[in-house]
Amino acid sequence: MAVTMADITHLRKMTGAGMMDCKNALTESDNDFDKAVEIIRK
C-alpha cells in the first residue's frame, strides 16, 4: 500500500518530525502508525 500525503501529515502532527522522516518511517513500517512512531523516535 502506498504512503499517502494524508498519512504523512497525520504522522507529522503526532510526532513533529519532518516530511521525509515520516514518509520513510511509514514506508519501512508498511503504513503502521505505531511502528512508524517507534522508528522516528529511535
GROMACS .gro file of N, CA and C in nm:
model
  126
    1MET      N    1   0.084  -0.118   0.000
    1MET     CA    2   0.000   0.000   0.000
    1MET      C    3   0.089   0.124   0.000
    2ALA      N    4   0.055   0.219  -0.082
    2ALA     CA    5   0.136   0.339  -0.096
    2ALA      C    6   0.112   0.435   0.021
    3VAL      N    7   0.214   0.509   0.052
    3VAL     CA    8   0.205   0.610   0.157
    3VAL      C    9   0.138   0.733   0.097
    4THR      N   10   0.032   0.781   0.161
    4THR     CA   11  -0.039   0.898   0.110
    4THR      C   12   0.005   1.024   0.185
    5MET      N   13  -0.022   1.136   0.124
    5MET     CA   14   0.011   1.265   0.186
    5MET      C   15  -0.066   1.281   0.317
    6ALA      N   16  -0.189   1.232   0.321
    6ALA     CA   17  -0.269   1.241   0.444
    6ALA      C   18  -0.203   1.162   0.557
    7ASP      N   19  -0.148   1.044   0.524
    7ASP     CA   20  -0.079   0.963   0.625
    7ASP      C   21   0.044   1.036   0.677
    8ILE      N   22   0.119   1.095   0.587
    8ILE     CA   23   0.240   1.168   0.626
    8ILE      C   24   0.203   1.286   0.715
    9THR      N   25   0.100   1.360   0.677
    9THR     CA   26   0.056   1.476   0.755
    9THR      C   27   0.010   1.434   0.894
   10HIS      N   28  -0.064   1.325   0.901
   10HIS     CA   29  -0.112   1.274   1.030
   10HIS      C   30   0.006   1.236   1.120
   11LEU      N   31   0.104   1.166   1.065
   11LEU     CA   32   0.221   1.126   1.143
   11LEU      C   33   0.303   1.248   1.186
   12ARG      N   34   0.312   1.348   1.099
   12ARG     CA   35   0.385   1.471   1.135
   12ARG      C   36   0.319   1.540   1.253
   13LYS      N   37   0.185   1.544   1.253
   13LYS     CA   38   0.114   1.607   1.364
   13LYS      C   39   0.134   1.529   1.493
   14MET      N   40   0.144   1.397   1.483
   14MET     CA   41   0.164   1.312   1.601
   14MET      C   42   0.304   1.327   1.659
   15THR      N   43   0.404   1.341   1.571
   15THR     CA   44   0.543   1.333   1.615
   15THR      C   45   0.622   1.463   1.604
   16GLY      N   46   0.582   1.552   1.516
   16GLY     CA   47   0.658   1.674   1.493
   16GLY      C   48   0.780   1.652   1.405
   17ALA      N   49   0.792   1.533   1.346
   17ALA     CA   50   0.906   1.500   1.261
   17ALA      C   51   0.888   1.562   1.122
   18GLY      N   52   0.996   1.564   1.045
   18GLY     CA   53   0.993   1.618   0.910
   18GLY      C   54   0.920   1.527   0.813
   19MET      N   55   0.885   1.583   0.697
   19MET     CA   56   0.808   1.508   0.597
   19MET      C   57   0.881   1.383   0.550
   20MET      N   58   1.008   1.394   0.517
   20MET     CA   59   1.081   1.279   0.465
   20MET      C   60   1.100   1.173   0.573
   21ASP      N   61   1.123   1.216   0.696
   21ASP     CA   62   1.135   1.120   0.806
   21ASP      C   63   1.005   1.043   0.822
   22CYS      N   64   0.893   1.113   0.814
   22CYS     CA   65   0.762   1.047   0.826
   22CYS      C   66   0.737   0.953   0.709
   23LYS      N   67   0.769   0.998   0.590
   23LYS     CA   68   0.748   0.913   0.471
   23LYS      C   69   0.832   0.786   0.481
   24ASN      N   70   0.958   0.801   0.518
   24ASN     CA   71   1.047   0.686   0.529
   24ASN      C   72   1.001   0.591   0.639
   25ALA      N   73   0.957   0.645   0.751
   25ALA     CA   74   0.910   0.560   0.862
   25ALA      C   75   0.784   0.484   0.822
   26LEU      N   76   0.692   0.551   0.753
   26LEU     CA   77   0.570   0.483   0.709
   26LEU      C   78   0.601   0.376   0.605
   27THR      N   79   0.694   0.404   0.516
   27THR     CA   80   0.732   0.305   0.416
   27THR      C   81   0.795   0.183   0.483
   28GLU      N   82   0.885   0.208   0.576
   28GLU     CA   83   0.954   0.099   0.646
   28GLU      C   84   0.858   0.015   0.731
   29SER      N   85   0.754   0.080   0.785
   29SER     CA   86   0.661   0.010   0.874
   29SER      C   87   0.536  -0.040   0.802
   30ASP      N   88   0.533  -0.031   0.670
   30ASP     CA   89   0.415  -0.072   0.591
   30ASP      C   90   0.289   0.000   0.639
   31ASN      N   91   0.299   0.130   0.659
   31ASN     CA   92   0.187   0.217   0.699
   31ASN      C   93   0.129   0.185   0.836
   32ASP      N   94   0.207   0.126   0.923
   32ASP     CA   95   0.164   0.101   1.061
   32ASP      C   96   0.208   0.221   1.145
   33PHE      N   97   0.111   0.301   1.191
   33PHE     CA   98   0.145   0.425   1.260
   33PHE      C   99   0.223   0.401   1.389
   34ASP      N  100   0.186   0.298   1.465
   34ASP     CA  101   0.258   0.271   1.590
   34ASP      C  102   0.405   0.237   1.564
   35LYS      N  103   0.429   0.153   1.464
   35LYS     CA  104   0.568   0.117   1.429
   35LYS      C  105   0.642   0.239   1.374
   36ALA      N  106   0.572   0.320   1.295
   36ALA     CA  107   0.635   0.439   1.237
   36ALA      C  108   0.678   0.536   1.347
   37VAL      N  109   0.595   0.552   1.449
   37VAL     CA  110   0.631   0.640   1.562
   37VAL      C  111   0.756   0.586   1.632
   38GLU      N  112   0.763   0.455   1.652
   38GLU     CA  113   0.881   0.395   1.714
   38GLU      C  114   1.006   0.419   1.630
   39ILE      N  115   0.993   0.405   1.499
   39ILE     CA  116   1.106   0.426   1.408
   39ILE      C  117   1.155   0.570   1.418
   40ILE      N  118   1.063   0.665   1.420
   40ILE     CA  119   1.100   0.807   1.427
   40ILE      C  120   1.169   0.838   1.559
   41ARG      N  121   1.125   0.778   1.666
   41ARG     CA  122   1.181   0.807   1.799
   41ARG      C  123   1.316   0.743   1.823
   42LYS      N  124   1.362   0.655   1.735
   42LYS     CA  125   1.494   0.591   1.750
   42LYS      C  126   1.606   0.691   1.731
   0.00000   0.00000   0.00000
